[in-house]
Short mmCIF file of C-alpha atoms and ligand atoms in Angstrom, two decimals:
data_model
loop_
_atom_site.label_atom_id
_atom_site.label_comp_id
_atom_site.label_asym_id
_atom_site.label_seq_id
_atom_site.Cartn_x
_atom_site.Cartn_y
_atom_site.Cartn_z
CA MET A 1 -14.80 -13.95 8.95
CA THR A 2 -14.82 -16.49 6.09
CA GLN A 3 -11.49 -16.87 4.34
CA THR A 4 -11.04 -18.19 0.82
CA ILE A 5 -7.28 -18.46 0.94
CA ASP A 6 -5.49 -21.06 -1.22
CA THR A 7 -5.08 -24.08 1.08
CA GLN A 8 -1.38 -24.29 0.24
CA ASN A 9 -1.03 -20.94 1.93
CA ASP A 10 -3.01 -21.76 5.03
CA HIS A 11 0.15 -22.02 7.05
CA HIS A 12 1.25 -18.53 6.06
CA PHE A 13 -2.22 -17.23 6.61
CA GLN A 14 -2.65 -18.75 10.05
CA SER A 15 0.73 -17.69 11.33
CA ASN A 16 0.38 -14.24 9.88
CA LYS A 17 -3.15 -13.84 11.21
CA ILE A 18 -2.01 -14.49 14.77
CA ASN A 19 0.86 -12.08 14.30
CA VAL A 20 -1.35 -9.32 12.91
CA ASN A 21 -3.10 -8.63 16.22
CA GLN A 22 0.06 -8.95 18.28
CA ASP A 23 1.80 -6.70 15.81
CA PHE A 24 -1.05 -4.20 15.96
CA ALA A 25 -1.00 -4.08 19.77
CA GLY A 26 2.80 -3.76 19.87
CA ALA A 27 2.87 -1.06 17.18
CA VAL A 28 0.07 1.00 18.78
CA LEU A 29 1.51 0.83 22.30
CA LYS A 30 4.98 1.72 21.02
CA GLY A 31 3.71 4.46 18.71
CA LEU A 32 1.60 6.13 21.40
CA SER A 33 4.43 5.93 23.97
CA SER A 34 6.73 7.99 21.72
CA LYS A 35 7.20 11.71 22.15
CA LYS A 36 5.69 12.24 18.68
CA LYS A 37 2.75 9.84 18.65
CA SER A 38 2.22 7.66 15.57
CA ILE A 39 0.58 4.50 14.23
CA PRO A 40 2.06 2.79 11.12
CA SER A 41 -0.08 3.40 8.05
CA ARG A 42 -0.64 -0.28 7.24
CA TYR A 43 -3.10 -0.42 10.17
CA LEU A 44 -5.43 1.96 8.31
CA TYR A 45 -6.44 -1.07 6.20
CA ASP A 46 -8.88 -3.14 8.24
CA ALA A 47 -12.02 -4.30 6.39
CA LYS A 48 -13.66 -0.86 6.58
CA GLY A 49 -10.40 0.95 5.81
CA SER A 50 -9.92 -1.14 2.65
CA VAL A 51 -13.45 -0.26 1.48
CA LEU A 52 -12.93 3.43 2.26
CA PHE A 53 -9.63 3.42 0.36
CA GLU A 54 -11.49 2.13 -2.71
CA GLU A 55 -13.94 5.04 -2.31
CA ILE A 56 -11.00 7.46 -2.15
CA THR A 57 -9.68 6.12 -5.46
CA GLU A 58 -12.95 7.22 -7.13
CA LEU A 59 -12.83 10.81 -5.84
CA GLU A 60 -12.31 13.69 -8.23
CA GLU A 61 -9.42 15.06 -6.13
CA TYR A 62 -7.63 11.69 -6.04
CA TYR A 63 -5.72 11.85 -9.36
CA PRO A 64 -3.24 8.95 -8.66
CA THR A 65 -5.54 5.99 -9.39
CA ARG A 66 -7.07 7.17 -12.67
CA THR A 67 -3.68 8.45 -13.89
CA GLU A 68 -1.89 5.19 -13.10
CA ILE A 69 -4.70 3.14 -14.69
CA LYS A 70 -4.38 5.19 -17.88
CA LEU A 71 -0.59 4.73 -17.91
CA LEU A 72 -0.99 0.98 -17.45
CA GLU A 73 -3.69 0.73 -20.12
CA GLU A 74 -1.58 2.66 -22.62
CA ASN A 75 1.73 0.93 -21.96
CA THR A 76 1.18 -2.62 -20.71
CA ARG A 77 1.46 -3.99 -24.26
CA ASP A 78 4.95 -2.47 -24.56
CA MET A 79 6.00 -4.07 -21.28
CA VAL A 80 4.69 -7.56 -21.78
CA GLY A 81 6.67 -8.24 -24.97
CA GLN A 82 9.62 -8.99 -22.74
CA PHE A 83 7.83 -11.19 -20.21
CA PRO A 84 8.31 -14.97 -20.34
CA GLU A 85 5.41 -17.42 -20.56
CA GLY A 86 4.57 -19.36 -17.40
CA ALA A 87 5.57 -16.52 -15.05
CA VAL A 88 4.02 -15.91 -11.64
CA LEU A 89 2.63 -12.42 -10.99
CA VAL A 90 3.32 -11.33 -7.38
CA GLU A 91 1.56 -8.13 -6.27
CA PHE A 92 2.61 -6.31 -3.10
CA GLY A 93 -0.18 -4.39 -1.31
CA SER A 94 -2.72 -5.61 -3.86
CA GLY A 95 -5.85 -4.18 -2.17
CA SER A 96 -8.78 -4.60 -4.58
CA SER A 97 -6.49 -5.84 -7.44
CA ARG A 98 -8.42 -3.57 -9.85
CA LYS A 99 -5.28 -2.42 -11.67
CA THR A 100 -4.12 -6.03 -11.89
CA GLU A 101 -6.96 -6.76 -14.29
CA ILE A 102 -5.20 -4.61 -16.89
CA LEU A 103 -2.11 -6.85 -16.63
CA LEU A 104 -4.12 -10.08 -16.47
CA ARG A 105 -5.87 -9.19 -19.73
CA THR A 106 -2.54 -8.64 -21.49
CA LEU A 107 0.12 -10.88 -19.93
CA PRO A 108 0.96 -14.08 -21.81
CA HIS A 109 -0.10 -17.31 -20.14
CA LEU A 110 0.60 -16.77 -16.44
CA LYS A 111 1.25 -19.73 -14.14
CA ALA A 112 -0.41 -17.97 -11.19
CA TYR A 113 -1.26 -14.68 -9.52
CA ILE A 114 -0.15 -14.16 -5.89
CA PRO A 115 -1.64 -11.03 -4.28
CA VAL A 116 -0.03 -10.08 -0.96
CA ASP A 117 -1.77 -7.73 1.48
CA VAL A 118 -2.33 -7.13 5.21
CA SER A 119 -6.09 -6.92 4.60
CA PRO A 120 -7.71 -10.41 4.45
CA THR A 121 -11.09 -9.02 3.39
CA ALA A 122 -9.57 -7.09 0.47
CA LEU A 123 -7.83 -10.33 -0.64
CA ASP A 124 -11.05 -12.35 -0.32
CA ASP A 125 -13.08 -9.85 -2.35
CA ALA A 126 -10.39 -9.59 -5.03
CA LYS A 127 -10.05 -13.37 -5.32
CA ALA A 128 -13.83 -13.84 -5.64
CA ARG A 129 -14.10 -11.18 -8.39
CA LEU A 130 -11.00 -12.31 -10.33
CA THR A 131 -11.97 -16.00 -10.19
CA LYS A 132 -15.16 -15.12 -12.07
CA LYS A 133 -13.33 -13.03 -14.65
CA PHE A 134 -10.29 -15.31 -15.10
CA PRO A 135 -11.57 -18.83 -14.26
CA ASP A 136 -8.42 -20.60 -15.54
CA LEU A 137 -6.00 -18.53 -13.48
CA ARG A 138 -4.57 -19.95 -10.24
CA ILE A 139 -4.95 -17.24 -7.59
CA ALA A 140 -3.08 -17.81 -4.32
CA PRO A 141 -3.42 -14.86 -1.91
CA ILE A 142 -1.05 -14.39 1.01
CA VAL A 143 -2.00 -12.32 4.06
CA ALA A 144 1.31 -10.83 5.14
CA ASN A 145 3.17 -7.67 6.00
CA PHE A 146 5.54 -7.40 3.05
CA MET A 147 8.00 -5.44 5.23
CA GLU A 148 8.84 -8.72 6.92
CA PRO A 149 10.14 -11.88 5.23
CA PHE A 150 7.38 -14.19 4.01
CA ALA A 151 7.76 -17.26 1.82
CA LEU A 152 6.30 -17.63 -1.64
CA PRO A 153 4.76 -21.10 -2.14
CA ASP A 154 7.19 -23.92 -3.06
CA TRP A 155 5.25 -24.72 -6.24
CA CYS A 156 6.31 -21.44 -7.83
CA ALA A 157 9.99 -21.66 -6.83
CA ASP A 158 11.25 -22.31 -10.38
CA ALA A 159 8.86 -20.00 -12.25
CA PRO A 160 10.04 -16.57 -13.39
CA LYS A 161 8.42 -13.80 -11.36
CA ILE A 162 6.82 -10.50 -12.34
CA GLY A 163 6.44 -8.17 -9.37
CA PHE A 164 3.68 -5.53 -9.34
CA PHE A 165 3.70 -2.69 -6.79
CA PRO A 166 1.15 -0.06 -7.89
CA GLY A 167 -0.68 2.70 -6.02
CA SER A 168 2.51 4.50 -4.94
CA THR A 169 2.47 2.35 -1.79
CA ILE A 170 6.29 2.64 -1.99
CA GLY A 171 5.71 6.30 -0.97
CA ASN A 172 4.44 5.18 2.46
CA PHE A 173 8.03 4.34 3.41
CA LYS A 174 10.98 6.59 4.17
CA PRO A 175 13.48 6.55 1.27
CA SER A 176 15.89 4.38 3.33
CA GLU A 177 13.05 1.89 4.04
CA ALA A 178 11.98 1.98 0.39
CA ILE A 179 15.52 1.00 -0.64
CA GLY A 180 15.52 -1.88 1.90
CA LEU A 181 12.12 -3.03 0.66
CA LEU A 182 13.18 -3.00 -2.99
CA GLU A 183 16.40 -4.90 -2.11
CA TYR A 184 14.27 -7.53 -0.42
CA PHE A 185 11.86 -7.71 -3.39
CA ALA A 186 14.85 -8.31 -5.71
CA GLN A 187 16.00 -11.25 -3.58
CA ASP A 188 12.50 -12.64 -3.31
CA LEU A 189 11.63 -12.32 -7.01
CA GLY A 190 15.04 -13.39 -8.38
CA CYS A 191 17.49 -12.18 -11.01
CA SER A 192 15.29 -12.91 -14.02
CA SER A 193 12.33 -11.00 -12.62
CA ARG A 194 10.68 -7.77 -13.69
CA LEU A 195 9.00 -5.26 -11.39
CA ILE A 196 6.25 -2.84 -12.46
CA LEU A 197 5.96 -0.08 -9.92
CA GLY A 198 3.80 3.06 -9.60
CA VAL A 199 5.25 6.21 -8.04
CA ASP A 200 3.47 9.49 -7.33
CA LEU A 201 5.39 12.57 -8.46
CA LYS A 202 6.17 15.93 -6.84
CA LYS A 203 3.70 18.63 -7.86
CA ASP A 204 1.78 21.71 -6.82
CA GLU A 205 1.12 21.61 -3.05
CA ASP A 206 -2.58 22.54 -3.33
CA ARG A 207 -3.24 19.62 -5.64
CA LEU A 208 -1.47 17.24 -3.25
CA VAL A 209 -3.31 18.48 -0.16
CA ALA A 210 -6.69 18.26 -1.93
CA ALA A 211 -5.97 14.61 -2.83
CA TYR A 212 -5.54 13.79 0.88
CA ASP A 213 -8.28 16.04 2.24
CA ASP A 214 -11.25 15.68 -0.11
CA ARG A 215 -14.41 17.79 0.09
CA GLU A 216 -16.65 14.81 0.85
CA GLY A 217 -14.54 13.85 3.86
CA VAL A 218 -13.88 10.26 2.75
CA THR A 219 -10.15 10.51 3.49
CA ALA A 220 -10.98 11.96 6.91
CA GLU A 221 -13.24 8.96 7.58
CA PHE A 222 -10.48 6.59 6.38
CA ASN A 223 -7.95 8.21 8.73
CA LEU A 224 -10.29 8.38 11.77
CA ASN A 225 -11.29 4.74 11.24
CA VAL A 226 -7.96 3.64 12.73
CA LEU A 227 -9.18 4.94 16.13
CA THR A 228 -12.35 2.84 15.82
CA ARG A 229 -10.12 -0.13 14.97
CA VAL A 230 -8.03 0.45 18.12
CA ASN A 231 -11.25 0.65 20.19
CA ARG A 232 -12.57 -2.61 18.71
CA GLU A 233 -9.40 -4.72 18.56
CA LEU A 234 -7.34 -3.34 21.45
CA ASP A 235 -10.02 -2.48 23.98
CA GLY A 236 -9.46 1.23 23.38
CA THR A 237 -11.50 4.20 24.60
CA PHE A 238 -10.83 6.77 21.84
CA ASP A 239 -13.57 9.41 21.50
CA VAL A 240 -13.36 9.53 17.71
CA SER A 241 -15.17 12.87 17.56
CA GLY A 242 -12.39 14.30 19.77
CA PHE A 243 -9.94 14.12 16.83
CA ARG A 244 -9.82 15.80 13.44
CA HIS A 245 -8.17 14.72 10.19
CA VAL A 246 -5.23 16.88 9.06
CA ALA A 247 -3.35 16.50 5.73
CA ARG A 248 -0.28 18.64 5.04
CA TYR A 249 2.71 18.72 2.74
CA ASN A 250 6.09 18.54 4.48
CA GLU A 251 8.34 20.39 2.04
CA ASN A 252 11.60 19.47 3.80
CA GLU A 253 10.86 15.75 3.67
CA GLY A 254 9.08 15.85 0.29
CA ARG A 255 6.06 14.01 1.65
CA MET A 256 2.33 14.33 2.31
CA GLU A 257 1.48 13.58 5.92
CA MET A 258 -1.81 12.52 7.49
CA HIS A 259 -2.40 13.22 11.16
CA LEU A 260 -5.22 12.97 13.68
CA GLU A 261 -5.18 16.10 15.79
CA SER A 262 -6.66 16.11 19.27
CA ARG A 263 -9.46 18.70 19.59
CA LYS A 264 -9.01 18.91 23.39
CA ASP A 265 -6.92 17.72 26.34
CA GLN A 266 -7.96 14.10 26.77
CA SER A 267 -6.86 10.66 27.95
CA VAL A 268 -7.32 7.32 26.25
CA GLU A 269 -6.97 3.79 27.59
CA ILE A 270 -5.66 1.01 25.36
CA LEU A 271 -5.18 -2.53 26.68
CA GLY A 272 -5.29 -1.07 30.17
CA ARG A 273 -2.61 1.59 29.52
CA ARG A 274 -3.34 5.30 29.66
CA PHE A 275 -2.18 7.81 27.04
CA ASP A 276 -2.65 11.58 27.39
CA PHE A 277 -3.24 13.96 24.49
CA LYS A 278 -2.90 17.74 24.74
CA LYS A 279 -5.27 19.94 22.69
CA GLY A 280 -3.67 20.28 19.23
CA GLU A 281 -1.39 17.29 19.74
CA SER A 282 -0.96 15.12 16.69
CA LEU A 283 -1.12 11.39 16.08
CA HIS A 284 0.80 10.77 12.84
CA THR A 285 -0.85 8.05 10.73
CA GLU A 286 0.62 8.16 7.22
CA ASN A 287 3.47 9.49 5.10
CA SER A 288 3.32 9.53 1.34
CA TYR A 289 6.66 10.51 -0.17
CA LYS A 290 6.59 12.22 -3.56
CA TYR A 291 9.51 11.87 -5.96
CA SER A 292 10.81 13.35 -9.18
CA VAL A 293 11.47 10.70 -11.83
CA GLN A 294 15.22 11.17 -11.27
CA GLU A 295 14.88 10.88 -7.48
CA PHE A 296 13.04 7.61 -7.90
CA HIS A 297 15.59 6.28 -10.40
CA ASP A 298 18.25 6.95 -7.75
CA ILE A 299 16.22 4.95 -5.18
CA GLY A 300 15.94 2.04 -7.64
CA ASP A 301 19.69 2.19 -8.45
CA ARG A 302 20.63 2.17 -4.78
CA ALA A 303 18.35 -0.83 -4.21
CA GLY A 304 20.03 -2.78 -7.04
CA TRP A 305 17.37 -2.43 -9.72
CA GLU A 306 18.07 -1.43 -13.32
CA ASN A 307 15.43 0.83 -14.85
CA LEU A 308 14.19 -0.53 -18.19
CA ALA A 309 11.50 2.07 -18.90
CA THR A 310 9.51 4.86 -17.26
CA TRP A 311 6.15 6.24 -18.36
CA THR A 312 4.57 9.49 -17.14
CA ASP A 313 1.33 11.26 -18.06
CA GLU A 314 1.16 14.59 -19.90
CA GLU A 315 0.79 16.58 -16.68
CA SER A 316 3.65 14.64 -14.98
CA LEU A 317 1.36 13.68 -12.11
CA PHE A 318 2.36 10.02 -11.80
CA SER A 319 4.98 7.58 -13.07
CA VAL A 320 5.10 3.86 -13.84
CA HIS A 321 8.49 2.12 -13.88
CA LEU A 322 9.60 -1.20 -15.34
CA MET A 323 12.72 -2.53 -13.62
CA THR A 324 14.85 -5.67 -13.43
CA PRO A 325 17.38 -6.64 -10.73
CA ALA A 326 20.93 -5.63 -11.63
CA CYS A 327 22.26 -9.04 -10.62
CA ASN A 328 25.56 -9.09 -12.55
C1 SAM B 401 -2.30 2.72 -1.22
S1 SAM B 401 -3.17 1.20 -1.13
C2 SAM B 401 -2.92 0.60 -2.78
C3 SAM B 401 -3.88 -0.48 -3.18
C4 SAM B 401 -3.72 -0.97 -4.63
N1 SAM B 401 -2.44 -1.60 -4.84
C5 SAM B 401 -3.88 0.19 -5.60
O1 SAM B 401 -2.94 0.45 -6.34
O2 SAM B 401 -4.95 0.80 -5.62
C6 SAM B 401 -2.05 0.24 -0.18
C7 SAM B 401 -2.39 -1.25 -0.09
O3 SAM B 401 -1.26 -1.92 0.48
C8 SAM B 401 -1.64 -2.66 1.63
N2 SAM B 401 -0.50 -2.53 2.54
C9 SAM B 401 -0.02 -1.38 3.12
N3 SAM B 401 1.08 -1.64 3.84
C10 SAM B 401 1.29 -3.00 3.73
C11 SAM B 401 2.27 -3.88 4.25
N4 SAM B 401 3.24 -3.42 5.02
N5 SAM B 401 2.19 -5.20 3.92
C12 SAM B 401 1.19 -5.67 3.13
N6 SAM B 401 0.23 -4.88 2.60
C13 SAM B 401 0.28 -3.56 2.90
C14 SAM B 401 -2.92 -2.03 2.13
O4 SAM B 401 -3.72 -2.96 2.83
C15 SAM B 401 -3.57 -1.56 0.82
O5 SAM B 401 -4.36 -2.57 0.25
#
């Protein structure tokens, strides 16, 4: 795989790259050894998973992307009035960086853009596309799991930071984890920073389920792809056709869940270890928590962020928040 990572980040990239596979093996073995089997959702995003996610964002049923893009297009000008010149834009879980283009077109004179993602291919593709569109912008991707501490480059230490966390990726974490993550972002970005964050809202269950179980089966392919990844990277023996994609709303937890349900009694070997699945047994692959605006404001408060503004669409499908650390 050819990498086009900023040389100043090679150290991060190399060390994180080695960790990714060890992390993957550890997470899969641990997750499949549990009574309720699971794999953390970040492992859905290998090269193919990142491409499939982009396809999902284009689907009719998948309202979050087009709604968030519209909110950003309509309101970015209001946000940027307060941003300082010479800031560094740091995006967590940047994926294709398509939404970032809206900010890059509007933000005043950025010092650099630092996209952070677990998917090296998504970062490569985004950097290649953005370099053509914004040739004067310094783009310095970091391959990292943002749940764990990673260092921003020394050259941006003194620059004010603007954090960007779109796509409702915050919803992939339990509320307690989301609070921990936002606390860590506040420390990393600093007291003078701003954070622009997209959050999916609670709504009609049918609409939610359709968004995670589309008619064309792209989300099913995205979910099942994690089994192919285990087979390829961890010497696994999953019969992918022996599992089916299931998406359901968990009312008690306020979250959409994605599972892979075993169609039969079967055994799988991974790195020489055997795991048994009963017919109907579930492998839990993703949570996506849905919030009311007030519930999310409470999460931000508890994580030490002051809400400066919130925008929602007419149907109240999605919300975009502008926040600053409450440092004093
Ligand atoms: C729901 S997608 C959102 C992509 C893009 N930000 C958007 O709004 O369309 C989640 C993105 O976050 C990345 N991601 C998920 N968990 C991550 C983690 N723990 N650390 C770094 N990146 C992560 C995935 O690779 C993927 O690109």
